[in-house]
Amino acid sequence: MDIKEAVEKRHSVRQYLDKPIDDEKIQILEKQIERCNQEGHLNIQLILNEPRAFQSQLAHYGKFKGVQHYIALIGKKNSPDLQEKCGYYGEHLVLLAQQLGLNTCWVALTYKKIPEVLHLDSDEKIVAVISIGYGENQGVARRSKDMKDVIETEENLPQWFYEGVRYALLAPTAMNQQKFKFAFENGKVKVKRGIGFYTKLDLGIVKYHFEIGAGKNHFQWDNEDDKR
C-alpha cells in the first residue's frame, strides 16, 4: 500500500499476537530508524522481544496485551523541539509499519521503562514509545472533528490545503483531542497547538500527516505559530 492508503487504514492496536516480526521487516525498520536519527538528531531505538515494559499495572490499565516489541523515541533533553521531532519521525515509522503489514500504538504513559534494554546517554531522555507487532485485530476508527473546526483561514484556500487538513484529522493525538488549528497566509501554513499534555508531540504527528495530504512541494511551514 502507498503512504496515503496507510494513513486511511491505520488505527491504534493494543492487543498483539505472539508472533515474531520477520527479519526482512526488521531490517527495513532499522534502516529507516537510522535515517530518522540522522535527519532529526535523535536516538530512536527498536526494542525486540522485551515484554516487561508492558507487563505493569499501567499497561494493564491501558488494555495492552501481548506487546513484545516497541520503538523507543529518545533524544537530547535540552532540545527545544524534541517532542515535535519525536512525533514527526515517530509517525513516519508508524506508517511505514502499516505498509509492512504491522500494527502500532502510540504510548506516552502506560508502559514501564526497562533501563537495561535502552541505550541512553546522560543528556538524553525517552519521550514516548510505539508498540509494534502483528495485532489481534486492525483497530477501529475513532471520531474526528470536522474540517471547519480546525481551520482558522476562511477563504481563498487552495485544494491542497484542504487535503492536508483532511489527512491531519486522521493523525493520532493524545486522548484523541485534536488540539490544533491550521491557517494559510502569504504562502505559508501555520499550525497552532492547543494547551494540554503531549500537544508538542501531537504537533509533529499532525505536521507529518499534513505534508502527506498537501504535498511538501506546495508550501512552507510558518514555525512561529507552532505554539500559542
Coordinates of N, CA and C in Angstrom, one line a residue:
M1 N 0.8 -1.2 0.0 CA 0.0 0.0 0.0 C 0.9 1.2 0.0
D2 N 0.4 2.3 -0.6 CA 1.2 3.6 -0.5 C 0.9 4.3 0.8
I3 N 1.6 5.4 1.0 CA 1.5 6.1 2.3 C 0.2 6.6 2.6
K4 N -0.6 7.1 1.6 CA -1.9 7.6 1.8 C -2.9 6.5 2.2
E5 N -2.7 5.4 1.6 CA -3.6 4.3 2.0 C -3.2 3.8 3.4
A6 N -2.0 3.9 3.7 CA -1.6 3.5 5.1 C -2.2 4.5 6.1
V7 N -2.3 5.7 5.8 CA -3.0 6.7 6.7 C -4.4 6.3 6.9
E8 N -5.1 6.0 5.8 CA -6.5 5.7 5.8 C -6.8 4.4 6.6
K9 N -5.9 3.5 6.5 CA -6.2 2.1 7.1 C -5.7 2.0 8.5
R10 N -4.7 2.8 8.9 CA -4.1 2.6 10.2 C -4.9 3.1 11.4
H11 N -5.1 2.2 12.4 CA -5.7 2.5 13.6 C -4.9 2.0 14.8
S12 N -5.0 2.6 15.9 CA -4.3 2.1 17.1 C -4.7 0.7 17.5
V13 N -3.7 -0.2 17.8 CA -3.9 -1.6 18.2 C -3.2 -1.8 19.5
R14 N -3.8 -2.4 20.5 CA -3.2 -2.6 21.8 C -3.1 -4.1 22.1
Q15 N -3.7 -5.0 21.4 CA -3.5 -6.4 21.6 C -2.8 -7.0 20.5
Y16 N -1.8 -7.8 20.8 CA -0.9 -8.4 19.8 C -0.8 -9.9 19.8
L17 N -0.5 -10.5 18.7 CA -0.3 -12.0 18.6 C 1.1 -12.3 19.1
D18 N 1.3 -13.5 19.5 CA 2.6 -14.0 19.9 C 3.3 -14.5 18.6
K19 N 3.8 -13.5 17.9 CA 4.4 -13.8 16.6 C 5.6 -12.9 16.3
P20 N 6.8 -13.4 16.0 CA 8.0 -12.6 15.8 C 7.8 -11.8 14.5
I21 N 8.5 -10.6 14.5 CA 8.5 -9.8 13.3 C 9.5 -10.4 12.3
D22 N 9.1 -10.5 11.1 CA 10.0 -11.0 10.1 C 11.4 -10.3 10.0
D23 N 12.5 -11.0 9.8 CA 13.8 -10.4 9.7 C 13.8 -9.3 8.6
E24 N 13.2 -9.5 7.5 CA 13.3 -8.5 6.4 C 12.6 -7.2 6.8
K25 N 11.5 -7.3 7.6 CA 10.8 -6.1 8.0 C 11.6 -5.4 9.1
I26 N 12.3 -6.2 10.0 CA 13.1 -5.6 11.0 C 14.2 -4.8 10.3
Q27 N 14.8 -5.3 9.2 CA 15.9 -4.6 8.5 C 15.4 -3.3 7.9
I28 N 14.2 -3.3 7.4 CA 13.6 -2.1 6.8 C 13.4 -1.1 7.8
L29 N 12.8 -1.5 9.0 CA 12.6 -0.6 10.1 C 13.8 0.0 10.6
E30 N 14.8 -0.8 10.8 CA 16.1 -0.3 11.4 C 16.8 0.6 10.4
K31 N 16.7 0.4 9.1 CA 17.3 1.3 8.2 C 16.6 2.7 8.2
Q32 N 15.3 2.7 8.3 CA 14.6 3.9 8.4 C 14.8 4.6 9.7
I33 N 14.9 3.9 10.8 CA 15.3 4.5 12.1 C 16.6 5.2 12.1
E34 N 17.6 4.5 11.4 CA 18.9 5.2 11.3 C 18.8 6.5 10.5
R35 N 18.0 6.5 9.4 CA 17.8 7.7 8.7 C 17.1 8.8 9.5
C36 N 16.1 8.4 10.3 CA 15.4 9.4 11.1 C 16.3 10.0 12.2
N37 N 17.2 9.1 12.7 CA 18.1 9.6 13.7 C 19.1 10.6 13.2
Q38 N 19.5 10.3 11.9 CA 20.5 11.2 11.3 C 19.8 12.6 11.0
E39 N 18.6 12.5 10.4 CA 18.0 13.7 10.0 C 17.5 14.5 11.2
G40 N 17.0 13.9 12.2 CA 16.4 14.6 13.3 C 17.3 14.7 14.5
H41 N 18.5 14.2 14.4 CA 19.4 14.2 15.6 C 18.8 13.6 16.8
L42 N 18.3 12.4 16.6 CA 17.6 11.6 17.6 C 18.3 10.3 17.9
N43 N 17.8 9.5 18.9 CA 18.4 8.3 19.2 C 17.3 7.2 19.3
I44 N 16.4 7.2 18.3 CA 15.3 6.2 18.3 C 15.8 4.8 18.2
Q45 N 15.2 3.9 19.0 CA 15.7 2.5 19.1 C 14.5 1.5 18.9
L46 N 14.8 0.5 18.2 CA 13.8 -0.6 18.1 C 14.1 -1.7 19.1
I47 N 13.2 -1.9 20.0 CA 13.4 -2.9 21.1 C 12.6 -4.2 20.7
L48 N 13.2 -5.3 20.6 CA 12.6 -6.5 20.2 C 12.6 -7.5 21.4
N49 N 11.5 -8.4 21.4 CA 11.4 -9.5 22.4 C 11.6 -9.0 23.8
E50 N 11.0 -7.9 24.2 CA 11.1 -7.4 25.5 C 9.7 -7.1 26.1
P51 N 9.0 -8.0 26.7 CA 7.6 -7.9 27.1 C 7.5 -7.1 28.5
R52 N 8.5 -6.9 29.2 CA 8.4 -6.4 30.6 C 7.8 -4.9 30.6
A53 N 8.1 -4.2 29.6 CA 7.7 -2.8 29.5 C 6.1 -2.7 29.5
F54 N 5.5 -3.8 29.1 CA 4.0 -3.7 29.0 C 3.4 -4.8 29.9
Q55 N 4.1 -5.1 31.0 CA 3.5 -6.1 32.0 C 3.2 -5.4 33.3
S56 N 3.2 -4.1 33.3 CA 2.9 -3.3 34.6 C 1.4 -3.1 34.7
Q57 N 1.0 -2.6 35.9 CA -0.4 -2.2 36.1 C -0.8 -1.1 35.2
L58 N 0.1 -0.2 34.9 CA -0.2 0.8 33.9 C -0.6 0.3 32.6
A59 N 0.2 -0.7 32.1 CA -0.1 -1.3 30.8 C -1.5 -2.0 30.9
H60 N -1.7 -2.7 32.0 CA -3.0 -3.4 32.1 C -4.1 -2.4 32.1
Y61 N -3.9 -1.3 32.8 CA -4.9 -0.2 32.7 C -5.2 0.3 31.3
G62 N -4.1 0.4 30.5 CA -4.2 0.8 29.1 C -4.7 -0.3 28.2
K63 N -5.0 -1.4 28.7 CA -5.6 -2.6 27.9 C -4.6 -3.1 26.9
F64 N -3.3 -3.0 27.2 CA -2.3 -3.6 26.3 C -2.2 -5.1 26.6
K65 N -2.0 -5.9 25.6 CA -1.9 -7.3 25.7 C -0.9 -7.9 24.7
G66 N 0.0 -8.7 25.1 CA 0.9 -9.4 24.2 C 2.0 -8.5 23.5
V67 N 2.3 -7.3 24.1 CA 3.3 -6.4 23.5 C 4.7 -7.0 23.8
Q68 N 5.4 -7.3 22.8 CA 6.8 -7.8 23.0 C 7.8 -6.9 22.3
H69 N 7.4 -6.0 21.4 CA 8.3 -5.2 20.6 C 7.8 -3.7 20.7
Y70 N 8.7 -2.8 20.7 CA 8.3 -1.4 20.7 C 9.4 -0.5 20.2
I71 N 9.1 0.7 19.7 CA 10.1 1.7 19.3 C 10.1 2.7 20.4
A72 N 11.3 3.0 20.8 CA 11.6 4.0 21.9 C 12.0 5.3 21.2
L73 N 11.3 6.3 21.5 CA 11.7 7.7 20.9 C 12.5 8.4 21.9
I74 N 13.8 8.6 21.6 CA 14.8 9.2 22.5 C 15.5 10.3 21.9
G75 N 15.8 11.4 22.7 CA 16.6 12.5 22.1 C 17.2 13.3 23.3
K76 N 17.9 14.4 22.9 CA 18.5 15.2 23.8 C 17.5 16.0 24.7
K77 N 17.8 16.0 26.0 CA 16.9 16.7 26.9 C 16.7 18.2 26.7
N78 N 17.8 18.8 26.2 CA 17.8 20.3 26.1 C 17.4 20.7 24.7
S79 N 16.9 19.8 23.9 CA 16.4 20.1 22.5 C 15.1 20.8 22.6
P80 N 14.9 22.0 22.2 CA 13.6 22.7 22.4 C 12.4 22.1 21.6
D81 N 12.8 21.4 20.5 CA 11.7 20.8 19.7 C 11.8 19.3 19.7
L82 N 12.3 18.7 20.8 CA 12.4 17.3 21.0 C 11.1 16.6 20.8
Q83 N 10.1 17.0 21.5 CA 8.8 16.3 21.4 C 8.2 16.3 20.0
E84 N 8.3 17.5 19.3 CA 7.8 17.6 18.0 C 8.5 16.7 17.0
K85 N 9.9 16.7 17.1 CA 10.6 15.8 16.3 C 10.3 14.3 16.5
C86 N 10.1 13.9 17.7 CA 9.8 12.6 18.0 C 8.4 12.2 17.4
G87 N 7.5 13.2 17.5 CA 6.2 13.0 16.9 C 6.3 12.8 15.4
Y88 N 7.1 13.7 14.7 CA 7.2 13.7 13.3 C 7.8 12.4 12.8
Y89 N 9.0 12.1 13.3 CA 9.7 10.9 12.8 C 9.1 9.6 13.4
G90 N 8.5 9.7 14.6 CA 7.8 8.5 15.1 C 6.6 8.1 14.2
E91 N 5.8 9.1 13.7 CA 4.7 8.8 12.8 C 5.2 8.3 11.5
H92 N 6.3 8.8 11.0 CA 6.9 8.2 9.8 C 7.1 6.7 10.0
L93 N 7.6 6.3 11.1 CA 7.8 4.9 11.4 C 6.5 4.1 11.6
V94 N 5.5 4.8 12.2 CA 4.2 4.2 12.4 C 3.6 3.8 11.0
L95 N 3.6 4.7 10.1 CA 3.0 4.5 8.8 C 3.8 3.5 7.9
L96 N 5.2 3.5 8.1 CA 6.0 2.5 7.5 C 5.6 1.1 8.0
A97 N 5.4 1.0 9.3 CA 5.0 -0.3 9.9 C 3.7 -0.7 9.3
Q98 N 2.7 0.2 9.1 CA 1.4 -0.2 8.5 C 1.6 -0.7 7.1
Q99 N 2.5 -0.1 6.3 CA 2.8 -0.5 5.0 C 3.5 -1.9 4.9
L100 N 4.1 -2.2 6.0 CA 4.8 -3.5 6.1 C 3.9 -4.6 6.7
G101 N 2.6 -4.3 6.9 CA 1.6 -5.2 7.4 C 1.7 -5.4 9.0
L102 N 2.3 -4.4 9.7 CA 2.4 -4.4 11.1 C 1.4 -3.4 11.7
N103 N 1.1 -3.6 13.0 CA 0.2 -2.7 13.7 C 1.0 -2.0 14.8
T104 N 0.5 -0.8 15.2 CA 1.2 0.0 16.2 C 0.2 0.8 17.1
C105 N 0.8 1.3 18.2 CA 0.0 2.2 19.1 C 1.0 3.2 19.7
W106 N 0.7 4.5 19.7 CA 1.5 5.4 20.4 C 1.2 5.3 21.9
V107 N 2.3 5.3 22.7 CA 2.1 5.1 24.2 C 3.0 6.2 24.9
A108 N 2.4 7.0 25.7 CA 3.1 8.0 26.4 C 3.3 7.7 27.9
L109 N 2.4 7.1 28.5 CA 2.4 6.9 30.0 C 2.3 5.4 30.4
T110 N 1.5 4.6 29.7 CA 1.1 3.3 30.2 C 2.2 2.2 29.8
Y111 N 3.4 2.5 30.1 CA 4.5 1.5 29.9 C 5.5 1.7 31.0
K112 N 6.4 0.7 31.2 CA 7.4 0.8 32.2 C 8.8 0.8 31.5
K113 N 9.6 1.8 31.9 CA 11.0 1.9 31.4 C 11.8 0.7 31.9
I114 N 12.5 0.0 31.0 CA 13.4 -1.0 31.3 C 14.8 -0.6 31.0
P115 N 15.6 0.0 31.9 CA 16.8 0.7 31.7 C 17.8 -0.2 30.9
E116 N 17.9 -1.4 31.3 CA 19.0 -2.3 30.7 C 18.8 -2.6 29.2
V117 N 17.7 -2.3 28.6 CA 17.5 -2.6 27.2 C 17.5 -1.3 26.4
L118 N 17.6 -0.1 27.1 CA 17.6 1.2 26.4 C 19.0 1.7 26.5
H119 N 19.5 2.3 25.4 CA 20.9 2.9 25.4 C 20.7 4.4 25.4
L120 N 20.8 5.0 26.6 CA 20.6 6.4 26.7 C 21.9 7.1 27.3
D121 N 22.3 8.2 26.7 CA 23.3 9.0 27.3 C 22.8 9.8 28.4
S122 N 23.6 10.4 29.2 CA 23.2 11.1 30.4 C 22.4 12.4 30.0
D123 N 22.6 12.9 28.8 CA 21.9 14.1 28.4 C 20.6 13.8 27.5
E124 N 20.2 12.5 27.5 CA 19.1 12.1 26.7 C 17.9 11.6 27.6
K125 N 16.7 11.6 27.0 CA 15.5 11.1 27.7 C 14.6 10.4 26.7
I126 N 13.8 9.5 27.2 CA 12.8 8.9 26.4 C 11.5 9.7 26.4
V127 N 11.0 10.0 25.3 CA 9.8 10.8 25.2 C 8.5 10.0 25.2
A128 N 8.5 8.9 24.4 CA 7.3 8.1 24.3 C 7.8 6.8 23.6
V129 N 6.9 5.8 23.6 CA 7.2 4.6 22.8 C 6.1 4.3 21.9
I130 N 6.3 3.4 20.9 CA 5.3 2.9 20.0 C 5.3 1.4 20.0
S131 N 4.2 0.8 20.5 CA 4.2 -0.7 20.4 C 4.1 -1.1 18.9
I132 N 4.6 -2.2 18.6 CA 4.6 -2.6 17.2 C 4.6 -4.2 17.1
G133 N 3.9 -4.7 16.2 CA 3.8 -6.1 16.0 C 2.6 -6.5 15.2
Y134 N 2.2 -7.7 15.2 CA 1.1 -8.2 14.5 C -0.1 -8.2 15.4
G135 N -1.1 -7.3 15.1 CA -2.2 -7.1 16.0 C -3.2 -8.3 16.0
E136 N -3.9 -8.5 17.1 CA -5.1 -9.4 17.1 C -6.2 -8.9 16.2
N137 N -6.2 -7.6 15.9 CA -7.2 -7.0 15.0 C -6.5 -5.8 14.4
Q138 N -7.3 -5.1 13.6 CA -6.7 -3.9 12.9 C -7.2 -2.6 13.5
G139 N -7.7 -2.7 14.7 CA -8.2 -1.5 15.4 C -9.5 -0.9 14.8
V140 N -10.0 0.1 15.4 CA -11.2 0.7 14.9 C -11.0 2.2 14.7
A141 N -11.8 2.8 13.8 CA -11.8 4.2 13.5 C -12.3 5.0 14.7
R142 N -11.8 6.1 14.9 CA -12.2 7.0 16.0 C -13.0 8.2 15.5
R143 N -13.7 8.8 16.4 CA -14.4 10.0 16.0 C -13.4 11.2 15.7
S144 N -13.8 12.0 14.7 CA -12.9 13.1 14.4 C -13.6 14.4 14.3
K145 N -12.9 15.5 14.5 CA -13.5 16.8 14.3 C -13.8 17.1 12.9
D146 N -14.7 18.0 12.6 CA -15.0 18.5 11.3 C -13.8 19.4 10.8
M147 N -13.6 19.5 9.5 CA -12.6 20.3 9.0 C -12.7 21.8 9.4
K148 N -14.0 22.2 9.5 CA -14.2 23.7 9.8 C -13.7 24.0 11.3
D149 N -13.7 22.9 12.1 CA -13.3 23.1 13.5 C -11.8 23.4 13.7
V150 N -11.0 23.0 12.7 CA -9.5 23.2 12.8 C -8.9 24.1 11.8
I151 N -9.7 24.8 11.0 CA -9.2 25.8 10.1 C -9.6 27.2 10.5
E152 N -8.6 28.1 10.6 CA -8.8 29.5 11.0 C -9.0 30.4 9.8
T153 N -8.3 30.1 8.7 CA -8.4 30.9 7.5 C -9.8 30.6 6.9
E154 N -10.5 31.7 6.4 CA -11.9 31.5 6.0 C -12.1 31.4 4.5
E155 N -11.2 31.9 3.7 CA -11.4 32.0 2.2 C -10.1 31.9 1.4
N156 N -10.3 31.6 0.1 CA -9.2 31.6 -0.8 C -8.2 30.6 -0.5
L157 N -8.6 29.4 -0.1 CA -7.7 28.3 0.3 C -7.5 27.4 -0.9
P158 N -6.3 27.0 -1.2 CA -6.1 26.0 -2.3 C -6.5 24.6 -1.9
Q159 N -6.8 23.8 -2.9 CA -7.3 22.5 -2.7 C -6.3 21.6 -1.9
W160 N -5.0 21.8 -2.1 CA -4.1 21.0 -1.4 C -4.1 21.3 0.1
F161 N -4.5 22.5 0.5 CA -4.5 22.8 1.9 C -5.6 22.0 2.5
Y162 N -6.8 21.9 1.9 CA -7.9 21.1 2.4 C -7.4 19.6 2.5
E163 N -6.7 19.2 1.5 CA -6.2 17.8 1.5 C -5.3 17.6 2.7
G164 N -4.4 18.6 2.9 CA -3.5 18.5 4.1 C -4.3 18.4 5.4
V165 N -5.3 19.2 5.6 CA -6.1 19.2 6.8 C -6.8 17.9 6.9
R166 N -7.3 17.4 5.8 CA -8.1 16.1 5.9 C -7.2 15.0 6.4
Y167 N -6.0 14.9 6.0 CA -5.0 13.9 6.4 C -4.6 14.2 7.9
A168 N -4.5 15.5 8.2 CA -4.1 15.8 9.6 C -5.2 15.4 10.6
L169 N -6.4 15.4 10.2 CA -7.5 14.9 11.0 C -7.5 13.4 11.2
L170 N -6.7 12.7 10.4 CA -6.6 11.3 10.5 C -5.4 10.9 11.4
A171 N -4.7 11.9 11.9 CA -3.5 11.7 12.7 C -3.9 11.3 14.1
P172 N -3.2 10.3 14.8 CA -3.4 10.0 16.2 C -2.9 11.2 17.1
T173 N -3.7 11.5 18.0 CA -3.3 12.6 19.0 C -3.7 12.1 20.4
A174 N -3.0 12.7 21.4 CA -3.3 12.3 22.8 C -4.7 12.4 23.2
M175 N -5.3 11.3 23.7 CA -6.7 11.2 24.1 C -7.6 11.6 23.0
N176 N -7.2 11.5 21.7 CA -8.0 11.9 20.6 C -8.5 13.3 20.7
Q177 N -7.7 14.2 21.3 CA -8.3 15.6 21.5 C -8.2 16.5 20.3
Q178 N -7.2 16.2 19.4 CA -7.1 17.0 18.1 C -7.0 18.5 18.4
K179 N -6.1 18.8 19.3 CA -5.9 20.2 19.7 C -5.0 21.0 18.8
F180 N -5.4 21.3 17.6 CA -4.6 22.1 16.7 C -5.5 22.8 15.7
K181 N -5.0 23.9 15.2 CA -5.7 24.8 14.2 C -4.7 25.1 13.1
F182 N -5.2 25.1 11.9 CA -4.4 25.5 10.7 C -4.9 26.8 10.1
A183 N -3.9 27.5 9.5 CA -4.2 28.7 8.8 C -3.2 28.8 7.6
F184 N -3.5 29.6 6.6 CA -2.7 29.8 5.4 C -2.6 31.2 5.1
E185 N -1.3 31.8 5.2 CA -1.1 33.2 5.0 C 0.2 33.4 4.2
N186 N 0.2 34.2 3.2 CA 1.4 34.6 2.5 C 2.2 33.3 2.0
G187 N 1.5 32.3 1.5 CA 2.1 31.1 1.0 C 2.7 30.2 2.1
K188 N 2.5 30.5 3.3 CA 2.9 29.6 4.4 C 1.8 29.0 5.2
V189 N 2.0 27.8 5.7 CA 1.0 27.2 6.5 C 1.4 27.4 8.0
K190 N 0.4 27.8 8.7 CA 0.6 28.0 10.2 C -0.3 26.9 10.9
V191 N 0.3 26.3 11.9 CA -0.4 25.4 12.8 C -0.2 25.8 14.2
K192 N -1.3 25.9 14.9 CA -1.2 26.3 16.4 C -1.6 25.1 17.2
R193 N -0.9 24.8 18.2 CA -1.3 23.7 19.1 C -2.0 24.2 20.3
G194 N -2.9 23.4 20.8 CA -3.6 23.8 22.0 C -2.8 23.6 23.3
I195 N -3.4 23.8 24.4 CA -2.8 23.6 25.7 C -3.2 22.2 26.2
G196 N -2.2 21.4 26.7 CA -2.5 20.1 27.2 C -1.3 19.2 27.1
F197 N -1.5 18.0 27.7 CA -0.4 17.1 27.7 C -0.1 16.6 26.3
Y198 N 1.2 16.5 26.0 CA 1.7 15.9 24.7 C 1.2 16.6 23.5
T199 N 0.8 17.9 23.6 CA 0.4 18.6 22.4 C 1.6 18.9 21.5
K200 N 2.8 19.0 22.1 CA 4.0 19.2 21.3 C 4.3 17.9 20.5
L201 N 4.2 16.8 21.1 CA 4.3 15.5 20.4 C 3.3 15.4 19.3
D202 N 2.0 15.7 19.6 CA 1.0 15.7 18.6 C 1.3 16.6 17.4
L203 N 1.9 17.8 17.7 CA 2.2 18.7 16.6 C 3.1 18.1 15.5
G204 N 4.1 17.3 15.9 CA 4.9 16.7 14.9 C 4.2 15.6 14.1
I205 N 3.3 14.9 14.8 CA 2.5 13.8 14.1 C 1.6 14.5 13.1
V206 N 0.9 15.6 13.5 CA -0.1 16.3 12.7 C 0.6 16.9 11.5
K207 N 1.8 17.5 11.7 CA 2.6 18.1 10.6 C 2.9 17.0 9.6
Y208 N 3.3 15.9 10.0 CA 3.7 14.8 9.1 C 2.5 14.4 8.2
H209 N 1.4 14.3 8.9 CA 0.1 13.9 8.1 C -0.2 15.0 7.1
F210 N -0.1 16.3 7.6 CA -0.5 17.4 6.6 C 0.4 17.3 5.4
E211 N 1.7 17.1 5.6 CA 2.6 17.0 4.4 C 2.2 15.9 3.5
I212 N 1.7 14.8 4.0 CA 1.3 13.7 3.1 C 0.1 14.1 2.3
G213 N -0.9 14.8 2.9 CA -2.0 15.2 2.2 C -1.8 16.3 1.2
A214 N -1.1 17.3 1.7 CA -0.9 18.5 0.9 C 0.2 18.4 -0.2
G215 N 1.2 17.6 0.1 CA 2.4 17.6 -0.7 C 3.4 18.6 -0.3
K216 N 4.6 18.2 0.1 CA 5.6 19.1 0.7 C 6.0 20.2 -0.3
N217 N 5.8 20.0 -1.6 CA 6.3 21.0 -2.6 C 5.4 22.2 -2.7
H218 N 4.2 22.1 -2.1 CA 3.2 23.2 -2.3 C 3.4 24.3 -1.3
F219 N 4.1 24.2 -0.2 CA 4.1 25.2 0.8 C 5.3 25.1 1.7
Q220 N 5.4 26.1 2.6 CA 6.4 26.2 3.6 C 5.7 26.3 5.0
W221 N 6.4 25.8 6.0 CA 5.8 25.9 7.3 C 6.1 27.3 7.9
D222 N 5.2 27.9 8.6 CA 5.5 29.1 9.4 C 5.6 28.6 10.8
N223 N 6.8 28.4 11.3 CA 7.0 27.7 12.6 C 6.8 28.7 13.8
E224 N 6.6 30.0 13.5 CA 6.3 30.9 14.6 C 5.0 30.6 15.3
D225 N 4.1 30.0 14.6 CA 2.8 29.7 15.1 C 2.6 28.3 15.6
D226 N 3.7 27.6 15.9 CA 3.7 26.3 16.4 C 3.1 26.3 17.8
K227 N 3.2 27.4 18.5 CA 2.8 27.4 19.9 C 1.8 28.6 20.1
R228 N 1.1 28.6 21.2 CA 0.2 29.6 21.5 C 0.9 30.9 21.9

